[in-house]
Amino acid sequence: MNSELYLSDLESKPESLATLAGSLRAADPFEGLPGDFDRVLFLGMGSSRYAAGVAALRLRAAGVNAHAEYASAAASFPPAEGTLVIPISATGSSQETLDATERYAGGPAYLAAITNRPGSPLTEAADLVIDMGAGEERGGVACRTFQHTLALLLALESRLTGRDRDLPALVGRAAEATADLLDRRDEWLPLALELLDGPHGVYTIAPAERLSSAEQSALMFREGPRRPADACESGDWSHVDVYLTKTLDYRALLFPGSRYDAQAMDWVRERESTVITVGAEVKDATAAIRYTHDDDPDVALLTETLVAELVAAYWWSAR
């Protein structure tokens, strides 16, 4: 792992997304899927599972029987005809994901593996391989692969639900949003570095529909600069994390969009905690970071983790 190369990986996100948009315009990566499925099962760890959790929720909301599982779970759904199993691993070599995939190898379930390394061990048992197309992450941290995984899972959603959407255009807008945050970092990053630099770590909050943003952001703070960080769902915050605002110098990134944001902010105001919002203004927040197209929840899903990733990169470099 290397902090300078990690920052370079982040700075190449717009170009990488533009390339992905072109690939999606040229072909549907899931075109090889046969027929209909009774159930969709995602398997993964870390960033892969974060992305899968959001994808499964979106599919269930569209009426698809979808589940995201820790690949490390001792057991999940049994292999069965009509089951689409999607193991996700950027490296294609996560041991837990390989072990879980082995339970479904050889049928009767259909295996469609998503990886950034075609030819990796994960692909050996797969009926279909989907390339993330994120390029080499030389910094050793999953950042572009996380973003590309989310975009590909939106492509899967369109395939399974028949939703008519211009996904290449969406990915193109995410590239513009990402470039905007990078280009204007001198305007917002110094304040974010200062406000989030507390003695008790950083907390990240997001609605269930974009919980992956909070989870990935907290991981970035832990993985690079090795800072304490934890993620929470916006509504659940009032049941599980509110207590920390009473005893800690509580500092958080809030990704707005939940109907329960105001409920959380009532406690934040009362206890004078520090909250930075990403993508929208929220009453009583200490600061807000805006970017191009941040009024589109799907652009936000693909873009907003860059704020935490850049803060983590600069903290990491300063260690």
PDB file of N, CA and C in Angstrom, residues 72 86 226 230:
ATOM      1  N   SER A  72     -18.024 -15.014   4.051  1.00  0.00           N
ATOM      2  CA  SER A  72     -17.476 -15.796   5.163  1.00  0.00           C
ATOM      3  C   SER A  72     -18.533 -16.536   5.962  1.00  0.00           C
ATOM      4  N   ILE A  86     -23.684 -14.350  -7.617  1.00  0.00           N
ATOM      5  CA  ILE A  86     -22.737 -13.347  -8.117  1.00  0.00           C
ATOM      6  C   ILE A  86     -21.660 -13.099  -7.071  1.00  0.00           C
ATOM      7  N   ARG A 226      -5.186   4.793   9.025  1.00  0.00           N
ATOM      8  CA  ARG A 226      -5.305   3.984  10.241  1.00  0.00           C
ATOM      9  C   ARG A 226      -5.982   4.757  11.385  1.00  0.00           C
ATOM     10  N   ASP A 230     -16.260   4.465  11.893  1.00  0.00           N
ATOM     11  CA  ASP A 230     -17.356   3.497  11.844  1.00  0.00           C
ATOM     12  C   ASP A 230     -18.517   4.108  11.070  1.00  0.00           C
TER      13      ASP A 230
END
